[in-house]
N, CA and C of each residue as an Amber inpcrd file, in Angstrom:
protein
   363
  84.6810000 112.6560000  61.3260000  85.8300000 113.3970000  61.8090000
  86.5130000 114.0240000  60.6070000  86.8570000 115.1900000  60.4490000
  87.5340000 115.9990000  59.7370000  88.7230000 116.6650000  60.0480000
  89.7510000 116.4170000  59.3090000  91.1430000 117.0130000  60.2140000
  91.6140000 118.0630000  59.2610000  92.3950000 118.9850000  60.2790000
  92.3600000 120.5600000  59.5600000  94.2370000 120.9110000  60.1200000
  95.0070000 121.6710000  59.5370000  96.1210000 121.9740000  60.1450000
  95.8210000 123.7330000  60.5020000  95.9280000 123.7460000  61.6210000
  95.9370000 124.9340000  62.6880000  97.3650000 125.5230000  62.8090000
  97.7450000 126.7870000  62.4350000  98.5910000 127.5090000  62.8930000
  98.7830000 128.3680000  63.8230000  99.6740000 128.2830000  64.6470000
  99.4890000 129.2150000  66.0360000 100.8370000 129.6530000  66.2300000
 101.1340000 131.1270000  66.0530000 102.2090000 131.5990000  66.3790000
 103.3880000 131.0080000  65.5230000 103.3510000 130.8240000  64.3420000
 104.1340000 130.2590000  63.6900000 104.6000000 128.7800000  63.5110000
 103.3420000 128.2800000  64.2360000 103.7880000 126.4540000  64.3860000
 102.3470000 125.7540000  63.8360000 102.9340000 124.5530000  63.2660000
 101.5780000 124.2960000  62.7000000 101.2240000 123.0160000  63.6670000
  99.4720000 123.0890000  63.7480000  99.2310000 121.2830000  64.3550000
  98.1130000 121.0650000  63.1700000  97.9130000 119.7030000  63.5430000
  96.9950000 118.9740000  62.8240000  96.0870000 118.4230000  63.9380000
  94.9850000 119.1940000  63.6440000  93.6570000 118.4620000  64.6530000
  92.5270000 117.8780000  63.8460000  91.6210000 117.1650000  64.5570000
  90.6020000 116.1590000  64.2900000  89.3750000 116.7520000  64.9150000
  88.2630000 117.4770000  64.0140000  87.2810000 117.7160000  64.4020000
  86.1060000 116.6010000  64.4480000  85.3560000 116.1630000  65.0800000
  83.9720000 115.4990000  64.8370000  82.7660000 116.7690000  64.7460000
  82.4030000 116.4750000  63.2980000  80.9770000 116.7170000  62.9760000
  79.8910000 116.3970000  63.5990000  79.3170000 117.6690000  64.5910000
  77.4550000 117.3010000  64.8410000  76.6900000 117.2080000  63.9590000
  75.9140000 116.5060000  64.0590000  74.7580000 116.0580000  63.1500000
  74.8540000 115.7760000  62.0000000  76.5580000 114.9310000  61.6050000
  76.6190000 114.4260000  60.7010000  76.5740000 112.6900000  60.7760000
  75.9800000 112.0030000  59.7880000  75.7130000 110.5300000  59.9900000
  77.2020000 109.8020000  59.9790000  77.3750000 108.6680000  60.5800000
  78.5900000 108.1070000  60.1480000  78.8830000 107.6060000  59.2110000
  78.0900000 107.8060000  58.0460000  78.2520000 107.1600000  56.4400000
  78.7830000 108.8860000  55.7220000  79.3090000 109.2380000  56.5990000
  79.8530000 110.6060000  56.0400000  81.2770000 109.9710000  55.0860000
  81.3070000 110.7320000  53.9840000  83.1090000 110.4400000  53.7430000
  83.8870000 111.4030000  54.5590000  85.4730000 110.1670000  54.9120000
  86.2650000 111.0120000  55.3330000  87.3780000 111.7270000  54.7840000
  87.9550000 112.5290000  55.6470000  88.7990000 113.2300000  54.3280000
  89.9950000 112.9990000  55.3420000  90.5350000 112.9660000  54.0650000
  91.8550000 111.9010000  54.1820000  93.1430000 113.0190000  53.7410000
  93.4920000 113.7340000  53.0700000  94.7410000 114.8940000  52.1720000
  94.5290000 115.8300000  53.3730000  96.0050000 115.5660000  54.1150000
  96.4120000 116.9190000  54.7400000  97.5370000 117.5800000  54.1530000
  97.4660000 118.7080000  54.1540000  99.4130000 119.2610000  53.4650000
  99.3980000 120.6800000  54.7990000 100.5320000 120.5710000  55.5310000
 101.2350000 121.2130000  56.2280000 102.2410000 121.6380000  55.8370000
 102.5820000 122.8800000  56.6170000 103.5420000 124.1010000  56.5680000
 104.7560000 123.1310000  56.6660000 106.0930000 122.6170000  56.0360000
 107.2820000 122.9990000  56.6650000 107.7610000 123.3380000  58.4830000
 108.3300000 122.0300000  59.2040000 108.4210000 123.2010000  60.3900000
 109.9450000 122.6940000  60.8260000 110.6360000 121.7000000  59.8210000
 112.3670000 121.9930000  60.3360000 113.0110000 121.7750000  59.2750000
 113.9000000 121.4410000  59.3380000 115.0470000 121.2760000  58.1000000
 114.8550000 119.5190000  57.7840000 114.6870000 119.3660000  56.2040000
 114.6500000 118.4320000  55.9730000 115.6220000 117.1350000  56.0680000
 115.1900000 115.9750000  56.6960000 116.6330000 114.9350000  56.8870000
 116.4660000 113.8580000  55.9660000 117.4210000 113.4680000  55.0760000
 116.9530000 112.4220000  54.2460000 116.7810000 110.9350000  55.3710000
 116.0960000 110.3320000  54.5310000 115.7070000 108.7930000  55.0080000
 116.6920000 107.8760000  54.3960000 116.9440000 106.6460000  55.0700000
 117.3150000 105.7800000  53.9220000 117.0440000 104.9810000  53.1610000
 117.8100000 105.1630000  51.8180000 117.4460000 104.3840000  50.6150000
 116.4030000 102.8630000  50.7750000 115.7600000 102.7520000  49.9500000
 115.5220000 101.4370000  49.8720000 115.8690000 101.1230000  48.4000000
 115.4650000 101.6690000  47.6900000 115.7130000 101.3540000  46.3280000
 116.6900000 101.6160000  45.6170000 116.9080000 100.8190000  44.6110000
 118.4870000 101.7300000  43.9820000 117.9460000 102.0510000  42.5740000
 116.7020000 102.4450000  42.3050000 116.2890000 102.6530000  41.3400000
 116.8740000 104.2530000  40.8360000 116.9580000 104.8800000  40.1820000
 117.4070000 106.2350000  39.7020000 116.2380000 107.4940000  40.1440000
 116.4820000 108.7660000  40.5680000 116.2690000 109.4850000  41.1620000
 115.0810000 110.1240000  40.1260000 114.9290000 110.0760000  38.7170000
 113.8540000 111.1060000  38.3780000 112.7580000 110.3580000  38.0870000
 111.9530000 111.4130000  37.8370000 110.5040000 111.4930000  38.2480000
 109.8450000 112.0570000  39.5570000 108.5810000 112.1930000  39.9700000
 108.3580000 113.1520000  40.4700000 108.6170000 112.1860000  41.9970000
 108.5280000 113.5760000  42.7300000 109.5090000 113.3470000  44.2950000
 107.9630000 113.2960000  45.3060000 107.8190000 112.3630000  45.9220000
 106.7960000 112.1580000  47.1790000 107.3980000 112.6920000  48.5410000
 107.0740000 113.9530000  49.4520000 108.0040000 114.0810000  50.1440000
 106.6670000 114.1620000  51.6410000 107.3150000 114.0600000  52.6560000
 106.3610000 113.3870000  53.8000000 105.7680000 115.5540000  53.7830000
 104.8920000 115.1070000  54.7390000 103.9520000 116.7410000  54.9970000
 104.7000000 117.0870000  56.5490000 104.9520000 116.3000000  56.7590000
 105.1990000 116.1490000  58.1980000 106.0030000 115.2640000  58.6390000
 106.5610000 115.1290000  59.9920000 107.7670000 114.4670000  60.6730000
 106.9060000 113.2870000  61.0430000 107.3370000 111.7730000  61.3900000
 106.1590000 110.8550000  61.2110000 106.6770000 109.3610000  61.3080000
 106.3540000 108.3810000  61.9570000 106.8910000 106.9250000  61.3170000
 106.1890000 106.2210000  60.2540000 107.3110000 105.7950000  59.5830000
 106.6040000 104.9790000  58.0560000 105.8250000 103.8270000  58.7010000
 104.4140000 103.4440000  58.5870000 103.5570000 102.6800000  59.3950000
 103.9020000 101.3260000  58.7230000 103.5250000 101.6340000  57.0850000
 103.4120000  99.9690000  56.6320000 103.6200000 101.0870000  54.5550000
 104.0080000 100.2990000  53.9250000 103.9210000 100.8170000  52.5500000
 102.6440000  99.6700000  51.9400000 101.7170000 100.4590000  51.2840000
 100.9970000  99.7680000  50.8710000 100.4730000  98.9760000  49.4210000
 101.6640000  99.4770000  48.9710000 102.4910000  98.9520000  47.1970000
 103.2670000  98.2990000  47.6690000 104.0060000  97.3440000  46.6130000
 105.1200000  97.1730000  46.4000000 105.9060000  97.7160000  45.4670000
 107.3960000  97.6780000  46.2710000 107.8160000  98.5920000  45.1440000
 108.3640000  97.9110000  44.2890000 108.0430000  98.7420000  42.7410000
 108.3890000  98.7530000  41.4600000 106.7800000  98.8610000  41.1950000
 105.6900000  98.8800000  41.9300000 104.3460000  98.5560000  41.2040000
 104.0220000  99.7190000  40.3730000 103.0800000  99.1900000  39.7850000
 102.5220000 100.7610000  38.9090000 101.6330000 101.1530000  40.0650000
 101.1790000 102.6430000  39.9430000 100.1650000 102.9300000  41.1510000
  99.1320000 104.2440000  39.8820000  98.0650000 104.8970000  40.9210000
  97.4060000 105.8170000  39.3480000  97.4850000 107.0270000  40.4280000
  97.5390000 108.0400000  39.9810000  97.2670000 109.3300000  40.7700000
  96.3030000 109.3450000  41.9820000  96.5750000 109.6330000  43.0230000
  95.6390000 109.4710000  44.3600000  95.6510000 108.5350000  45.1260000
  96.4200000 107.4560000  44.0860000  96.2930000 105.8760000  44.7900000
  96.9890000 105.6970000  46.4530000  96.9810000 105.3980000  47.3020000
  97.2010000 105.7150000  48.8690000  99.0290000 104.7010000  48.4160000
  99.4540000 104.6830000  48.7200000 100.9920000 103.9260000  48.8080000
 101.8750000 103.9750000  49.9600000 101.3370000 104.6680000  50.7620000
 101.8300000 104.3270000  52.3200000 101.4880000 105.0600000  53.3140000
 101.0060000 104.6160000  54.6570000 100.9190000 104.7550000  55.7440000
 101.8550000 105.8070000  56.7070000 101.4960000 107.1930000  57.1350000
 102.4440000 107.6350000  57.9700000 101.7520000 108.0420000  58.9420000
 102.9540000 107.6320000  60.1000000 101.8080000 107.7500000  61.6560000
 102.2130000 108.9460000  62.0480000 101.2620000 110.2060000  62.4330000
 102.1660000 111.0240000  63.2650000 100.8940000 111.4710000  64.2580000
 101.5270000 111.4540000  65.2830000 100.7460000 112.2770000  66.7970000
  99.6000000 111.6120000  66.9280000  99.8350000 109.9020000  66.7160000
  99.0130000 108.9090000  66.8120000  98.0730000 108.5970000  66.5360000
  97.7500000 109.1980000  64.7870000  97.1370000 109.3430000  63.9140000
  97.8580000 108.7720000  62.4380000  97.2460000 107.6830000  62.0040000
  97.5840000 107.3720000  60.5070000  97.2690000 107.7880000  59.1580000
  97.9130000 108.4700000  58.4880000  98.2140000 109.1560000  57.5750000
  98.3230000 108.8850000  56.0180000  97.3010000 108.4000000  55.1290000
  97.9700000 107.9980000  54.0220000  98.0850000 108.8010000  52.9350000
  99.8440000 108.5590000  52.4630000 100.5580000 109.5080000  51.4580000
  99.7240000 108.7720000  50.2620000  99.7320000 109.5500000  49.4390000
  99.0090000 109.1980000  47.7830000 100.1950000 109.6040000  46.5340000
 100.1300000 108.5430000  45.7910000 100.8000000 109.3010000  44.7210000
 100.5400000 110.2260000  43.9260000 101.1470000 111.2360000  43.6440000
 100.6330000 112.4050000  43.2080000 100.7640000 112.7680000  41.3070000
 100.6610000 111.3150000  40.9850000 100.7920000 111.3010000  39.4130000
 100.9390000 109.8130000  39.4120000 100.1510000 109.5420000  38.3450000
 100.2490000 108.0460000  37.5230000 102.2780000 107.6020000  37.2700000
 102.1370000 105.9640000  37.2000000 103.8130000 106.1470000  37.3560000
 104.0970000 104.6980000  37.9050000 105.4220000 104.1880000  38.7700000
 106.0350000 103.4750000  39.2490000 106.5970000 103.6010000  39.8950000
 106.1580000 103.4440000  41.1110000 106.1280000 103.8150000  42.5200000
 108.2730000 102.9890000  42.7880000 108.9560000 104.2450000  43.6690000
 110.4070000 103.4090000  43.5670000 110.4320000 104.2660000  45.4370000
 110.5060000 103.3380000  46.2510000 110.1980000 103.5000000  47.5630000
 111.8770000 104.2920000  48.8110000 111.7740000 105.4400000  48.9200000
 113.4980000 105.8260000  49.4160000 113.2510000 105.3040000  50.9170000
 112.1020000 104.7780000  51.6070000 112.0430000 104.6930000  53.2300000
 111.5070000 103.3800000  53.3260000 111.8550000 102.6280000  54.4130000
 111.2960000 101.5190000  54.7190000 110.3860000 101.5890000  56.0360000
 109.7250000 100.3590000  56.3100000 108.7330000 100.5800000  57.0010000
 109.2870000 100.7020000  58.6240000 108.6080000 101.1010000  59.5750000
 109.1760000 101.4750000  60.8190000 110.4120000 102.7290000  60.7680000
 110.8490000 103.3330000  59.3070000 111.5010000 104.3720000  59.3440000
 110.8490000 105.8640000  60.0770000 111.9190000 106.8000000  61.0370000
 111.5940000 107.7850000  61.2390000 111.7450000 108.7620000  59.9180000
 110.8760000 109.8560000  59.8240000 110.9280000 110.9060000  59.2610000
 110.8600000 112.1910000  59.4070000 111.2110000 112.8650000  58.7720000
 111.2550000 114.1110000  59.1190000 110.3490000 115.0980000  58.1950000
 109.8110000 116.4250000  58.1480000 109.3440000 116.9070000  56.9010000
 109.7550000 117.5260000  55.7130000 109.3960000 117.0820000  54.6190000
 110.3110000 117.4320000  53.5800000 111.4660000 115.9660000  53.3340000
 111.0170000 114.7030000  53.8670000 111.8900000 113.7150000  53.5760000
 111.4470000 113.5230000  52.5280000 111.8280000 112.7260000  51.2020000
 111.9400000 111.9740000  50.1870000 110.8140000 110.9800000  50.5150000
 109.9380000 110.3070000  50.3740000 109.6450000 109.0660000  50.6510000
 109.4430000 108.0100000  49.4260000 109.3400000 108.2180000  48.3080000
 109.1920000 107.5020000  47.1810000 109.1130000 108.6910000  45.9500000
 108.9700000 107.8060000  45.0050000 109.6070000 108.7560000  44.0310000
 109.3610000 107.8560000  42.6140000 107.6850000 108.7250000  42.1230000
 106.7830000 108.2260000  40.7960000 106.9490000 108.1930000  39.6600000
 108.3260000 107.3840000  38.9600000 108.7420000 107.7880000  37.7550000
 107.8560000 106.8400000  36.3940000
């Protein structure tokens, strides 16, 4: 299965194709990045760690499933660090630079796109 974001008329979805005549020892691909489609709402804090370094922000509107660091851990570029469910599909965010993962959402949090969700200093 391969998932692709589809735009239609100015709205974006995210669909799930299955491959014919591909074996199931296929890799899957996992990095979606979507359009923006409302105004961003912050989440709340979990950490009271300080704001710089680079910003993890959701692709999409979504519930935080499970975080799969803990926070303060070190994590390496790509490394998966949490779970986001959207349109009943699980989603994992990656950090997008080597660092120390400092977590702004907790788990079962709603989101929105363009939220904050951790933050790789």
């Amino acid at each position: 299965m391969r998932n692709f974001i589809v735009t239609v008329n100015g709205k974006s979805y995210e669909v799930g194709v299955e491959e014919v005549g591909v074996s199931s020892a296929a890799p899957a691909v996992k990095e979606v990045k979507a359009a923006p489609v409302s105004a961003p709402t912050p989440a709340a804090p979990v950490s009271s760690a300080p704001a710089n370094g680079e910003k993890v922000l959701s692709p999409f509107p979504g519930l935080i499933k499970n975080l799969l660091v803990a926070d303060g851990a070190s994590v390496k570029k790509d490394q998966p660090i949490l779970v986001l469910e959207a349109m009943k599909m699980d989603n994992d965010i990656t950090a997008p630079c080597d660092g120390v993962v400092s977590f702004r959402v907790a788990k079962g949090a709603n989101v929105e796109s363009d939220s904050v969700l951790a933050v790789i200093g």
